[in-house]
Coordinates of C-alpha atoms in Angstrom, one line a residue:
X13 CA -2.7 6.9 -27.6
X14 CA -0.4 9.0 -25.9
X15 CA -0.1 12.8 -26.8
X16 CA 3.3 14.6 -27.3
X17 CA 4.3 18.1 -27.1
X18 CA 7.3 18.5 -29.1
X19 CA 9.4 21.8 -27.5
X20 CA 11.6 24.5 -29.2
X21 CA 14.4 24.4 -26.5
X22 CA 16.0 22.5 -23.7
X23 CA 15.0 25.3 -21.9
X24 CA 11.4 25.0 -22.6
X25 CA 11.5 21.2 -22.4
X26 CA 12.4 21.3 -18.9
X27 CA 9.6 23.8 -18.2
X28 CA 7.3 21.6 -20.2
X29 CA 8.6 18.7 -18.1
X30 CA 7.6 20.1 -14.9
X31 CA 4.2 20.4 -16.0
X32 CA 3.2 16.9 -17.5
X33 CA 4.0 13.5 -16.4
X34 CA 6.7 11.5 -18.2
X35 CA 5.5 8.5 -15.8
X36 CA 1.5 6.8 -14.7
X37 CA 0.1 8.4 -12.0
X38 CA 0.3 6.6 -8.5
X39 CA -3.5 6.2 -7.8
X40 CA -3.5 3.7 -5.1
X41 CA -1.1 1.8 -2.3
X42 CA 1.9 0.5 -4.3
X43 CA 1.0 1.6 -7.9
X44 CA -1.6 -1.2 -8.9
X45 CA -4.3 -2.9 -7.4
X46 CA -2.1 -6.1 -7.5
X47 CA 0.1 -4.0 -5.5
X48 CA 3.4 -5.1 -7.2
X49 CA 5.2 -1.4 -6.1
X50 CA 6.1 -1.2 -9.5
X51 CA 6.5 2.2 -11.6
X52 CA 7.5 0.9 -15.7
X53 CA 7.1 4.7 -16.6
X54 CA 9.9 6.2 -15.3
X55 CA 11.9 7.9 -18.1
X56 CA 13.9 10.2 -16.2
X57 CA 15.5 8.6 -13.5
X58 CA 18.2 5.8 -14.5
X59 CA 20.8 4.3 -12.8
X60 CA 23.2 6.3 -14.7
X61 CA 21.8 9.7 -12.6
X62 CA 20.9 8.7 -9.3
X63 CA 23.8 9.3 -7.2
X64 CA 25.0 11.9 -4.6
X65 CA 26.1 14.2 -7.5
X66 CA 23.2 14.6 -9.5
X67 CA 20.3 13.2 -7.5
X68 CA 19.0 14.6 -4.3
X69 CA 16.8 16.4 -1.6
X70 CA 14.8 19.2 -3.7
X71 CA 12.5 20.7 -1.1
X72 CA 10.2 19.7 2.2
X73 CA 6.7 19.8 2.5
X74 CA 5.9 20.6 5.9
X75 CA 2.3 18.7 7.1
X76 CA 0.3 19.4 10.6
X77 CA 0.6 15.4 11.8
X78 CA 2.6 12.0 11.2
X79 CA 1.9 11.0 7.4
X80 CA 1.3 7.0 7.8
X81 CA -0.4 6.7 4.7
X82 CA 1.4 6.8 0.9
X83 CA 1.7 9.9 -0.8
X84 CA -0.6 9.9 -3.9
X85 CA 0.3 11.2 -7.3
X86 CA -2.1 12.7 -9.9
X87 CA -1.2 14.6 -12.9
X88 CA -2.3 17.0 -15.0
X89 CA -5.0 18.0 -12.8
X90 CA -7.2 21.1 -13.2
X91 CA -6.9 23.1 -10.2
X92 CA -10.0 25.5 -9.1
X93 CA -9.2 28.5 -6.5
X94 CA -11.7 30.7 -5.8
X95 CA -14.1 29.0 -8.1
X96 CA -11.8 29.8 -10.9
X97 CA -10.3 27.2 -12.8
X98 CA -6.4 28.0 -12.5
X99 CA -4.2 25.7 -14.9
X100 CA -3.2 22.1 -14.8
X101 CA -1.0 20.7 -11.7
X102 CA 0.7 17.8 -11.2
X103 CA -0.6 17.0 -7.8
X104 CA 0.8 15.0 -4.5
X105 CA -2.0 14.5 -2.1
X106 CA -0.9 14.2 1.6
X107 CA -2.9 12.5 4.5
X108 CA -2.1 12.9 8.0
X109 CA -3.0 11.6 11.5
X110 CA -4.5 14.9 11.9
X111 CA -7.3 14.3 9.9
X112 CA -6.0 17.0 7.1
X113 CA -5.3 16.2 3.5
X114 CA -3.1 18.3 1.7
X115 CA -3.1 18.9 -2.2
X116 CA 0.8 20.1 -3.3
X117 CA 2.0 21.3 -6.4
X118 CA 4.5 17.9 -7.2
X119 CA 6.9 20.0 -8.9
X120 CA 7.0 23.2 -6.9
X121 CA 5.8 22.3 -3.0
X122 CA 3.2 25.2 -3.3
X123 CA 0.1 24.1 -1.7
X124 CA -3.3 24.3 -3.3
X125 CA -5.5 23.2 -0.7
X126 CA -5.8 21.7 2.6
X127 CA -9.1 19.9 3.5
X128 CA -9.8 19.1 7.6
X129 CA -11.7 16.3 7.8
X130 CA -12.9 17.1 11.7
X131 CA -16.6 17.8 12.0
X132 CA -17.7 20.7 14.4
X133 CA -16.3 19.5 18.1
X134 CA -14.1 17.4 17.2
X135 CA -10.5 16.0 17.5
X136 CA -8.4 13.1 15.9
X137 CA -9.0 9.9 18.4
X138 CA -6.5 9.3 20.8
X139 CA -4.4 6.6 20.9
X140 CA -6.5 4.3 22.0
X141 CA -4.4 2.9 24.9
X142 CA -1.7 2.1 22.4
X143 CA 1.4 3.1 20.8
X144 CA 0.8 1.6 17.4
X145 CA -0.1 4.9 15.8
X146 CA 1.1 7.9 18.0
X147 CA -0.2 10.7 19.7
X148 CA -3.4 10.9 17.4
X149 CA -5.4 8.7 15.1
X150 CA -6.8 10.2 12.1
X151 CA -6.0 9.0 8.4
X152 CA -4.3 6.0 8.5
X153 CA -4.8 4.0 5.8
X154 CA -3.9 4.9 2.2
X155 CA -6.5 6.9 0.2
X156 CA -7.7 6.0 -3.1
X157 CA -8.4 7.7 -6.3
X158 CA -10.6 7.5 -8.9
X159 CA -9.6 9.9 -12.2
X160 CA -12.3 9.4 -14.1
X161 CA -15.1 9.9 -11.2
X162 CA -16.6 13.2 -10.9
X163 CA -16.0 16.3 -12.5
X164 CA -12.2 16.9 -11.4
X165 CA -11.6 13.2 -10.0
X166 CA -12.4 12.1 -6.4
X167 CA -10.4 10.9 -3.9
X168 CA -11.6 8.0 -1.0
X169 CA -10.1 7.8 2.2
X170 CA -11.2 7.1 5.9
X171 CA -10.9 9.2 8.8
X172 CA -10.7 8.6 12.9
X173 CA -11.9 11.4 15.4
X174 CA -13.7 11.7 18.3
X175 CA -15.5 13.6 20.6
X176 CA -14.7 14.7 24.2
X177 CA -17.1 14.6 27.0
X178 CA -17.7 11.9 26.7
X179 CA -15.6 10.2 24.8
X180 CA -17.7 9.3 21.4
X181 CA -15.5 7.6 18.2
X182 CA -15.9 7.7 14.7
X183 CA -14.9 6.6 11.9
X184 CA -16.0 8.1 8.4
X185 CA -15.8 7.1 4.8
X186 CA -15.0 10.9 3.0
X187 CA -14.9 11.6 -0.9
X188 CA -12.9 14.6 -1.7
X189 CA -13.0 16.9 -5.5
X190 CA -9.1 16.3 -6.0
X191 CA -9.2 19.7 -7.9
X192 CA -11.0 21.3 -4.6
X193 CA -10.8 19.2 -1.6
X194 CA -14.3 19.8 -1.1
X195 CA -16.6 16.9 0.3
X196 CA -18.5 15.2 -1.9
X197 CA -20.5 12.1 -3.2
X198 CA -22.7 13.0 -0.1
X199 CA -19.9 12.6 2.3
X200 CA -18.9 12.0 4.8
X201 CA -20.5 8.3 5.6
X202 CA -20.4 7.5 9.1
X203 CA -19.3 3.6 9.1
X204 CA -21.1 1.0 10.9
X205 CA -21.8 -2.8 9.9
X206 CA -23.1 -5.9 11.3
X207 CA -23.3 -9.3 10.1
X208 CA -24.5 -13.1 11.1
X209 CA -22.4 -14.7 13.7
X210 CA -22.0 -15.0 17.5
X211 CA -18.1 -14.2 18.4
X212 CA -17.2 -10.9 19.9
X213 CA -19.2 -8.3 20.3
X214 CA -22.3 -9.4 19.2
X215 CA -26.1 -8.0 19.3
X216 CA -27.4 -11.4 21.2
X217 CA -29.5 -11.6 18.6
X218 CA -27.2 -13.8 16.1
X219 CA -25.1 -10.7 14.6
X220 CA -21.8 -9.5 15.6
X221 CA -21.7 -5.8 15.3
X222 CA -18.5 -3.3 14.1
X223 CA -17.9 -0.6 17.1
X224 CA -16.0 2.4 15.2
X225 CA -13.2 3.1 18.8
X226 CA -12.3 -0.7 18.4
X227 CA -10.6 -0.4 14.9
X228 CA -8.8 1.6 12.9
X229 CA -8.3 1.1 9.0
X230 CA -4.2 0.7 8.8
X231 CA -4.6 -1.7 5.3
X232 CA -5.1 0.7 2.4
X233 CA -8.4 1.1 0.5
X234 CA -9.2 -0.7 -2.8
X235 CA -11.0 0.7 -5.8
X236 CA -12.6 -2.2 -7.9
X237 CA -14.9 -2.1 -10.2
X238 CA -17.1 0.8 -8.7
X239 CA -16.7 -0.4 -5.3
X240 CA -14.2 1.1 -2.7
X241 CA -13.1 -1.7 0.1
X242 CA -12.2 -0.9 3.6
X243 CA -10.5 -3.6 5.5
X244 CA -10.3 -2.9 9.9
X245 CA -7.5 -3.7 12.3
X246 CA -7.1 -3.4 16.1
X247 CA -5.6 -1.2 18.6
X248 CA -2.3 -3.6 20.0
X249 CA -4.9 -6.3 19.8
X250 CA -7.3 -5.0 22.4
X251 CA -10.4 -6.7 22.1
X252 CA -13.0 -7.0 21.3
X253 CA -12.3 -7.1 17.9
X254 CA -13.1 -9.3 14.5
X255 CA -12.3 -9.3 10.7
X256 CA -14.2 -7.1 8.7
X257 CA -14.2 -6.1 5.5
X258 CA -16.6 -3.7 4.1
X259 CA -17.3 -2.5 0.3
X260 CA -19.3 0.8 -0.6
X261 CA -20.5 2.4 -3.8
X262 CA -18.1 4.8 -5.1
X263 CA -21.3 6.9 -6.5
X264 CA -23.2 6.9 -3.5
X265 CA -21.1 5.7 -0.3
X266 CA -23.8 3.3 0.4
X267 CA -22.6 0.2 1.9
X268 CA -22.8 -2.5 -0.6
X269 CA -21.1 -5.9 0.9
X270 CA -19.8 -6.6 3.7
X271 CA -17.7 -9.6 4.9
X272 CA -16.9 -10.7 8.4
X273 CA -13.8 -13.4 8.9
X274 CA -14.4 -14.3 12.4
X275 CA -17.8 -13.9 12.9
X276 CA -17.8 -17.0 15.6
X277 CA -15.0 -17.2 17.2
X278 CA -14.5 -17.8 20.9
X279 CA -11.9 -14.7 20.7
X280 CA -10.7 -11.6 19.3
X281 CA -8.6 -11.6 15.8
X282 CA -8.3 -11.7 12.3
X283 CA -8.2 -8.5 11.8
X284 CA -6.8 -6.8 8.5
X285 CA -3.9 -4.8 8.7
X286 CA -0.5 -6.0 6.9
X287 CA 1.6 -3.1 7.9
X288 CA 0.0 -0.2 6.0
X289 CA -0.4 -2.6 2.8
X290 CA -3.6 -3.0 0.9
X291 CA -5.6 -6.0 -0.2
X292 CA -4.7 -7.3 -4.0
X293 CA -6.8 -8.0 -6.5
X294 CA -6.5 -9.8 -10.2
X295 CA -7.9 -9.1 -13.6
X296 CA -11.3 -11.2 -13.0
X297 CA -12.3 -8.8 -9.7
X298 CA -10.8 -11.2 -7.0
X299 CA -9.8 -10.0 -3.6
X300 CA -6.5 -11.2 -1.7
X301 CA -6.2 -10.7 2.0
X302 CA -4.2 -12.0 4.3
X303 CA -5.2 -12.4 7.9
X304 CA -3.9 -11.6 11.6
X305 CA -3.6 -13.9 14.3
X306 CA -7.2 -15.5 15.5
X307 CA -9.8 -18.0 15.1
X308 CA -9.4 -21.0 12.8
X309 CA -11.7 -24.4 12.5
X310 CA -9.7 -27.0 11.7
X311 CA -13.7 -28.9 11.7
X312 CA -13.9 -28.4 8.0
X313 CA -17.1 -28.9 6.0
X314 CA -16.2 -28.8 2.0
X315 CA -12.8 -28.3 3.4
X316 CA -13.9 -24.5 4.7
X317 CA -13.9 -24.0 8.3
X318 CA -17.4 -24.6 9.6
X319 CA -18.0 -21.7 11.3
X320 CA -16.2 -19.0 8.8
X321 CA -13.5 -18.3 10.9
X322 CA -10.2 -17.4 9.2
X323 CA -7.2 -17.1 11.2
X324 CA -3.5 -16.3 10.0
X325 CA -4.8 -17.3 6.5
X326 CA -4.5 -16.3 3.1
X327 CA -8.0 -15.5 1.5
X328 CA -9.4 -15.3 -1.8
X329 CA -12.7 -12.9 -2.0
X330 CA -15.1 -13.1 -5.1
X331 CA -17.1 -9.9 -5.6
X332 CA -19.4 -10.8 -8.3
X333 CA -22.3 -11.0 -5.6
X334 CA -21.1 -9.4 -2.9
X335 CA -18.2 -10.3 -0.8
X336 CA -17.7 -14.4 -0.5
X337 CA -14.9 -16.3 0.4
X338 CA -14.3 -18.8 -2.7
X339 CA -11.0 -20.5 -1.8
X340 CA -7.8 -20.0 1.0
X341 CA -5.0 -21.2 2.3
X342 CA -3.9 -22.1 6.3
X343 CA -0.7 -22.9 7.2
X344 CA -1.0 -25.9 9.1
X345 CA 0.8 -24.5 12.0
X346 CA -2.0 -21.8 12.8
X347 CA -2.7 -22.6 16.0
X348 CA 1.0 -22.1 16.9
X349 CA 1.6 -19.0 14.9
X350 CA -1.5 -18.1 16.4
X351 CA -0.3 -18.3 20.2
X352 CA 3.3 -17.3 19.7
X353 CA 1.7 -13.8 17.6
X354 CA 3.3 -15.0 14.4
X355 CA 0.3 -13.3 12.6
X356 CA 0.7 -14.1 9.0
X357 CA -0.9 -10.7 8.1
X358 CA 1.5 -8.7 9.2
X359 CA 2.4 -9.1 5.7
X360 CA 0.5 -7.8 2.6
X361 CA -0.3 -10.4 -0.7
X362 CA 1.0 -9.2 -4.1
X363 CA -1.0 -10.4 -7.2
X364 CA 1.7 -11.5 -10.0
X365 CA 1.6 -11.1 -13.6
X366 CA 1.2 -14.6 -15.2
X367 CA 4.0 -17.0 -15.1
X368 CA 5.4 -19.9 -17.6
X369 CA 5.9 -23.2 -15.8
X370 CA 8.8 -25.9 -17.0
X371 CA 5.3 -27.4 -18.7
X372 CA 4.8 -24.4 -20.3
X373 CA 1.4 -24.0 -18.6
X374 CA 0.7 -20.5 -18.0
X375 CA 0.5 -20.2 -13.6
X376 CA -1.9 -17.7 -11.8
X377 CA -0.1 -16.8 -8.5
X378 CA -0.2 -14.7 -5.3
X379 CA 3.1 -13.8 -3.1
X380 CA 3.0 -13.3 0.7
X381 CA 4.8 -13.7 3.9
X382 CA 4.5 -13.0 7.7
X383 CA 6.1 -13.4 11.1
X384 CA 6.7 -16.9 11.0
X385 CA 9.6 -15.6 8.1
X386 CA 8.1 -18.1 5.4
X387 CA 7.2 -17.1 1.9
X388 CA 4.2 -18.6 0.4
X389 CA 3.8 -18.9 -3.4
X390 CA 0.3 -19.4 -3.9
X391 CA -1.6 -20.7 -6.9
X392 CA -4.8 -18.6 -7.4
X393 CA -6.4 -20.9 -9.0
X394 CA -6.3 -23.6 -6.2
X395 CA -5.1 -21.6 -2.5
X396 CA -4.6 -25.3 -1.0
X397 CA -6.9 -24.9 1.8
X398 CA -5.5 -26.1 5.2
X399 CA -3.7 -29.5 5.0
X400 CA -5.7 -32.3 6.9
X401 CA -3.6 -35.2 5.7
X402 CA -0.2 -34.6 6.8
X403 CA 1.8 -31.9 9.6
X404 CA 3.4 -29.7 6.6
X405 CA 2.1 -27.3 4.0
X406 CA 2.6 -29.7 1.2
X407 CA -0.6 -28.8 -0.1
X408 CA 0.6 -25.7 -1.7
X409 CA 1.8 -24.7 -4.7
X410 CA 5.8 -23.2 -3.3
X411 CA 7.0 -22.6 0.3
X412 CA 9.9 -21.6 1.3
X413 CA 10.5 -21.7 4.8
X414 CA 12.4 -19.7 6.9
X415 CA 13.9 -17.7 3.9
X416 CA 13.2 -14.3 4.9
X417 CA 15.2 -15.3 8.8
X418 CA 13.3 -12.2 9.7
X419 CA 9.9 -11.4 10.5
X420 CA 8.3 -9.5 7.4
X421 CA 5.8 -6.5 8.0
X422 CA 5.5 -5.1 4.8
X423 CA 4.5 -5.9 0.5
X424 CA 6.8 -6.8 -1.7
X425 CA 7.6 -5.7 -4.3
X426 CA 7.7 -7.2 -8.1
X427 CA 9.7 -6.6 -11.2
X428 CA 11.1 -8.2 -14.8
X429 CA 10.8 -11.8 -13.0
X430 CA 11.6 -11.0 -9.4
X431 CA 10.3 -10.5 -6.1
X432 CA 11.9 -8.0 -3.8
X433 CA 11.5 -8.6 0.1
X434 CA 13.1 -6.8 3.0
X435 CA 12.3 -8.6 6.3
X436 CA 13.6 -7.5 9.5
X437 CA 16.9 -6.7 10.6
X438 CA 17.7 -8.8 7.3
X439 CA 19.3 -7.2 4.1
X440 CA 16.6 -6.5 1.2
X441 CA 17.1 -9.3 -1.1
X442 CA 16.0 -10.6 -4.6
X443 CA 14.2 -13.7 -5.1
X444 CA 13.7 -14.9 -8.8
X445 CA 11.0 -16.7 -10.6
X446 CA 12.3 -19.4 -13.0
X447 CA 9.6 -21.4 -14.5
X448 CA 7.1 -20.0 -12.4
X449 CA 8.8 -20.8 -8.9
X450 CA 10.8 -18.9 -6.8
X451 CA 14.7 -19.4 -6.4
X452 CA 15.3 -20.4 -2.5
X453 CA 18.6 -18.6 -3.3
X454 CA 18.3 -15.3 -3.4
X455 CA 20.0 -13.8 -6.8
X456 CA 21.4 -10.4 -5.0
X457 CA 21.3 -8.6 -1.7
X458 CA 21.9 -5.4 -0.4
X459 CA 24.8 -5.2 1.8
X460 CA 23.0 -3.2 4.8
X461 CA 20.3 -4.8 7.0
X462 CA 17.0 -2.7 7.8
X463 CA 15.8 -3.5 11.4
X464 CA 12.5 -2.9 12.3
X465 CA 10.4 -2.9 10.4
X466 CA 12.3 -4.2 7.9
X467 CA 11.4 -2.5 4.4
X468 CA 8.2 -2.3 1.7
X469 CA 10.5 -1.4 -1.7
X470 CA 9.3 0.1 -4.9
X471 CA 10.4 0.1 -8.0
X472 CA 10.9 2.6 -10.8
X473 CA 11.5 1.2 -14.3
X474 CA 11.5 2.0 -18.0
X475 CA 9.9 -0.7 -19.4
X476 CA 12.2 -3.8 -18.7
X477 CA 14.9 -1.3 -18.3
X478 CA 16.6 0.9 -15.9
X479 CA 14.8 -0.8 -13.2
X480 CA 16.3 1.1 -9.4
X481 CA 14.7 -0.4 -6.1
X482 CA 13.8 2.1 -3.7
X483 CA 13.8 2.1 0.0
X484 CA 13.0 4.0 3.0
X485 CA 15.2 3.2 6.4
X486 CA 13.2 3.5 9.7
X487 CA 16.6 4.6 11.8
X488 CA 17.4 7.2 13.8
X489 CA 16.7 9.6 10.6
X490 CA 15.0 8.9 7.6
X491 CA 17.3 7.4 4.8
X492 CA 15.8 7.1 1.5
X493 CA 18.0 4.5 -0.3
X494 CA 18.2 3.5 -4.1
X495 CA 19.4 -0.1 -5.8
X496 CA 20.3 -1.6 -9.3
X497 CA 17.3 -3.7 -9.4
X498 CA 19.0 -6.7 -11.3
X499 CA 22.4 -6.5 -8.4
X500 CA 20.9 -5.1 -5.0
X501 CA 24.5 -5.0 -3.7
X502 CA 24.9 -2.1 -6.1
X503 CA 24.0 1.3 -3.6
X504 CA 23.1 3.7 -6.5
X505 CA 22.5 6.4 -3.4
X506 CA 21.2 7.3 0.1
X507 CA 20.6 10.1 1.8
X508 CA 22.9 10.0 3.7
X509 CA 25.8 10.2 1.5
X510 CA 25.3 13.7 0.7
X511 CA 28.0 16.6 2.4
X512 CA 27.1 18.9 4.6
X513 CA 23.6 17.4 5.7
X514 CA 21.9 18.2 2.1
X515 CA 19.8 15.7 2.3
X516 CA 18.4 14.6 5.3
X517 CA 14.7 15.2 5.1
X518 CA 13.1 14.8 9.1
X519 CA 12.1 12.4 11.6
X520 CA 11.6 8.7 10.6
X521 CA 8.8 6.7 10.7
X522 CA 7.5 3.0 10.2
X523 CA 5.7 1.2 7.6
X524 CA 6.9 4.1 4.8
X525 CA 6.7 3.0 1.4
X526 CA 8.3 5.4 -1.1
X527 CA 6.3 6.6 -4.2
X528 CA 8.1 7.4 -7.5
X529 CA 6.1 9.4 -9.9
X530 CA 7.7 11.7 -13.1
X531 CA 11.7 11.8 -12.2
X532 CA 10.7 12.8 -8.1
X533 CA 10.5 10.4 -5.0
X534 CA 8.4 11.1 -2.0
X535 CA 9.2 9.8 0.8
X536 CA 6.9 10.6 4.3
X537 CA 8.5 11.5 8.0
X538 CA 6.5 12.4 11.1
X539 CA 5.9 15.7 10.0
X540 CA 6.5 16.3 6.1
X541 CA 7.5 14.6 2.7
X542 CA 10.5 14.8 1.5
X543 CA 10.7 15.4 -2.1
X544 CA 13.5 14.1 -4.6
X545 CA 15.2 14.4 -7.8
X546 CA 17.7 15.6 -10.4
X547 CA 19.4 18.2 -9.1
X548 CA 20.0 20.3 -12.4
X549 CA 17.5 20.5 -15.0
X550 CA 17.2 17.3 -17.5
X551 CA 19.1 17.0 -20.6
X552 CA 19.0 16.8 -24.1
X553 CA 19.4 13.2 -24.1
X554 CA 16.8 12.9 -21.6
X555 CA 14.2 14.8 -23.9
X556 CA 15.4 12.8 -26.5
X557 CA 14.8 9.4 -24.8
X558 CA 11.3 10.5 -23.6
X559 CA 10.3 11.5 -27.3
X560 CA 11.7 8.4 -28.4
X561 CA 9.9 5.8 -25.9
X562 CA 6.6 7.7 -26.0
X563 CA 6.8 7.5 -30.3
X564 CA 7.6 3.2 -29.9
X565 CA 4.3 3.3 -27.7
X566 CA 1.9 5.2 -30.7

């Protein structure tokens, strides 16, 4: 049940408003842990007010480092300075490469705390020899957190740094008070892992081993069920490298499970990464991943590839004992897409809500796509394995090949029946589900192109209603830009069409995905988030639409 504060005055409302949330906090990488992007809670922004007039650049928050990870929403929070508890917040919490997480009033910008996640000596990592994340590595991935763990709530995320002379790496799992940014839970974890197999990198004594200035963690965490999951990519594919996924114990940060997906192969890959997305889960506690280019057996025993190697593959994880691969899917083109770098996880997998077939059976399914351009409709209930039979993927449940034209490095995104994808250099476009398959035809289309790389959209909604696709341009600026969701061709707004400059908002950078949280969008740069929204206080009609919606929900 949902509590409402009724308000003497517009006035007041407005103040009200600026200290509660009107939408569900953003707790993880694109809103859910089926990562569909989605926001149904959004009462105050509509299509009717987001547009050059009304809607708009509010205020910078200036960060020390490239923010690669999603800005994280939590509200209501009780906020301790000096020990003293000082009121409730709405909070956006900021990661940087820098290795500093900031806490920021969402309403106001003014900044509660900063945490540095450096230990004495230390510096974010370098590079590593590649321009994949640049000048520094430090939090990459994005954090996770937990509301209803610890005293305030507690907030997971993984760091990079390193010592000089010599050169030492590290990589560390941290839990943070999100009232305090202090460590806790024991933290930090220094991460290490091994696990039976004889590819890369191994002990010589049957284990391959994880080396911490090898990897970094671009794919965001993933909180189930007590468990946060870490999933590793490489550095521009230098190896050695392998697939590794790794789950510890929220309480403790003691390593739990740990998964390895090419613990044989005769070469580096597999690696986890999907362009800043996270692995997907459904209601029963079951993982989604999709894979890099790498290793696959097409010697199958059981139909699983006899040594465990999983290249440029979908993969479906049960957790119930620890981290198992129950089912997958391969194209059956790997070993092409494999040595033409047509990874298919440079993609991330979106769990969908459950789908009516012309049978009228109700359909479990899982969306994803890659480089090779192909989308892949998946039935979780039976991946399809990898095709021995004939030279075609017939063996699934939908493909559609070639529909995206361009290379996709990003999630889509999901809403009332639809799945939102914006590949590269294409326009974003709208592909809907009737009778639990996808439409080769896309329904609507935006009429500018993203080029690289291409676009992750998110959407805010109200209910079924009001639904606006948002989504942020890598160009020579940052351009945050907003859709009808049912008629993409329909520009509700950019940043760009503002006079005088008023809303540019900084340097742009890849892989953003925009979060949408209580009538604001953040949206990262280099070197800040930008913060959006209504440029004059809300309405009457506002108030009395929120009042309204929250009473049909009692």
């Amino acid at each position: 049940m949902k509590t409402i504060t009724f308000v003497l005055s517009i006035s007041a409302a407005y103040l009200t408003f600026t200290r509660i949330a009107l939408g569900a906090d953003v707790l993880t990488y694109h809103n859910d842990i089926a990562r569909t992007g989605l926001n149904p809670d959004e009462i105050l922004l509509n299509p009717g007010n987001v547009n050059p007039n009304t809607f708009g650049l509010l205020f910078n928050l200036p960060v020390d480092g490239k923010v690669d990870a999603q800005p994280l929403y939590a509200s209501s929070v009780s906020i301790v300075v000096n020990g003293r508890l000082a009121g409730r917040h709405n909070l956006i919490i900021v990661a940087t490469e820098h290795d500093s997480v900031y806490a920021f009033d969402a309403d106001t910008g003014v900044n509660y705390w900063k945490a540095s996640l450096l230990l004495d000596q230390e510096v974010p990592s370098d590079p590593r020899s590649c321009g994949q994340v640049y000048p520094e590595i430090g939090i990459t991935a994005t954090p996770v957190i937990d509301r209803n763990n610890g005293l305030y709530g507690t907030i997971y995320l993984v760091a990079m740094s390193m010592t000089t002379n010599p050169s030492v790496y590290h990589q560390r799992l941290h839990a943070l008070d999100l009232a305090t940014g202090k460590e806790i839970k024991g933290g930090p974890v220094e991460i290490q892992a091994s696990y039976p197999g004889n590819g890369q990198n191994n002990d010589g004594h049957g284990n391959v081993t994880f080396d911490p200035g090898f990897y970094k963690e671009r794919a965001a965490l993933l909180l189930l069920d007590g468990t946060v999951y870490l999933s590793w990519s490489s550095h521009c594919d230098h190896p050695t490298y392998t697939g590794w996924i790794m789950g510890y114990d929220e309480n403790t940060l003691q390593q739990k499970t740990v998964i390895n997906l090419n613990p044989n192969g005769n070469a580096s890959g597999n690696s986890l990464w999907s362009s800043g997305g996270g692995p997907a889960a459904d209601a029963l506690n079951n993982i989604y991943v999709m894979t890099a280019n790498g290793p696959f057996e097409t010697n199958l025993v059981n139909g699983f590839p006899a040594l465990g190697d999983y290249g440029d593959s979908f993969v479906k994880l049960q957790t119930s004992s620890g981290l198992a691969v129950s089912d997958y899917f391969t194209p059956f083109d790997q070993a092409n897409d494999a040595a033409n770098d047509l990874d298919l996880g440079s993609g991330g997998a979106v769990v969908l809500p459950d789908q009516i077939d012309a049978a009228n059976n109700i359909k479990h399914l899982v969306v994803g796509a890659g480089k090779d351009t192909n989308i892949y409709l998946l039935d979780r209930d039976n991946l399809g394995k990898y095709n021995e039979a004939t030279q075609d993927n017939s063996n699934i449940y939908q493909e559609l090949p070639y529909k995206l034209v361009g290379a996709e490095f990003g999630t889509p995104a999901y809403f009332n029946g639809a799945i939102y994808y914006g590949a590269v250099d294409q326009y974003l476009k709208r592909f809907a589900l009737v009778k639990a398959k996808l439409d080769p035809v896309p329904s609507s289309m935006t009429n500018n192109k993203y080029g690289y790389p291409g676009v992750t959209p998110s959407i805010s909604s109200a209910g079924s209603s009001q639904g606006i696709v948002w989504a942020y341009e890598n160009s020579t600026e940052a351009v945050l830009h907003a859709y009808d969701a049912l008629d993409l061709s329909n520009e509700l707004y950019n940043s760009n069409q503002a006079p005088e400059q008023r809303d540019n908002f900084g340097a742009p950078n890849k892989f953003i995905t925009p979060t949408i949280c209580n009538g604001h969008v953040y949206a990262a740069t280099t070197n800040s988030v930008g913060v959006f929204g209504l440029l004059k206080p809300v309405s009457a009609t506002d108030v009395s639409q929120w009042i309204n919606v929250v009473r049909g929900e009692l």
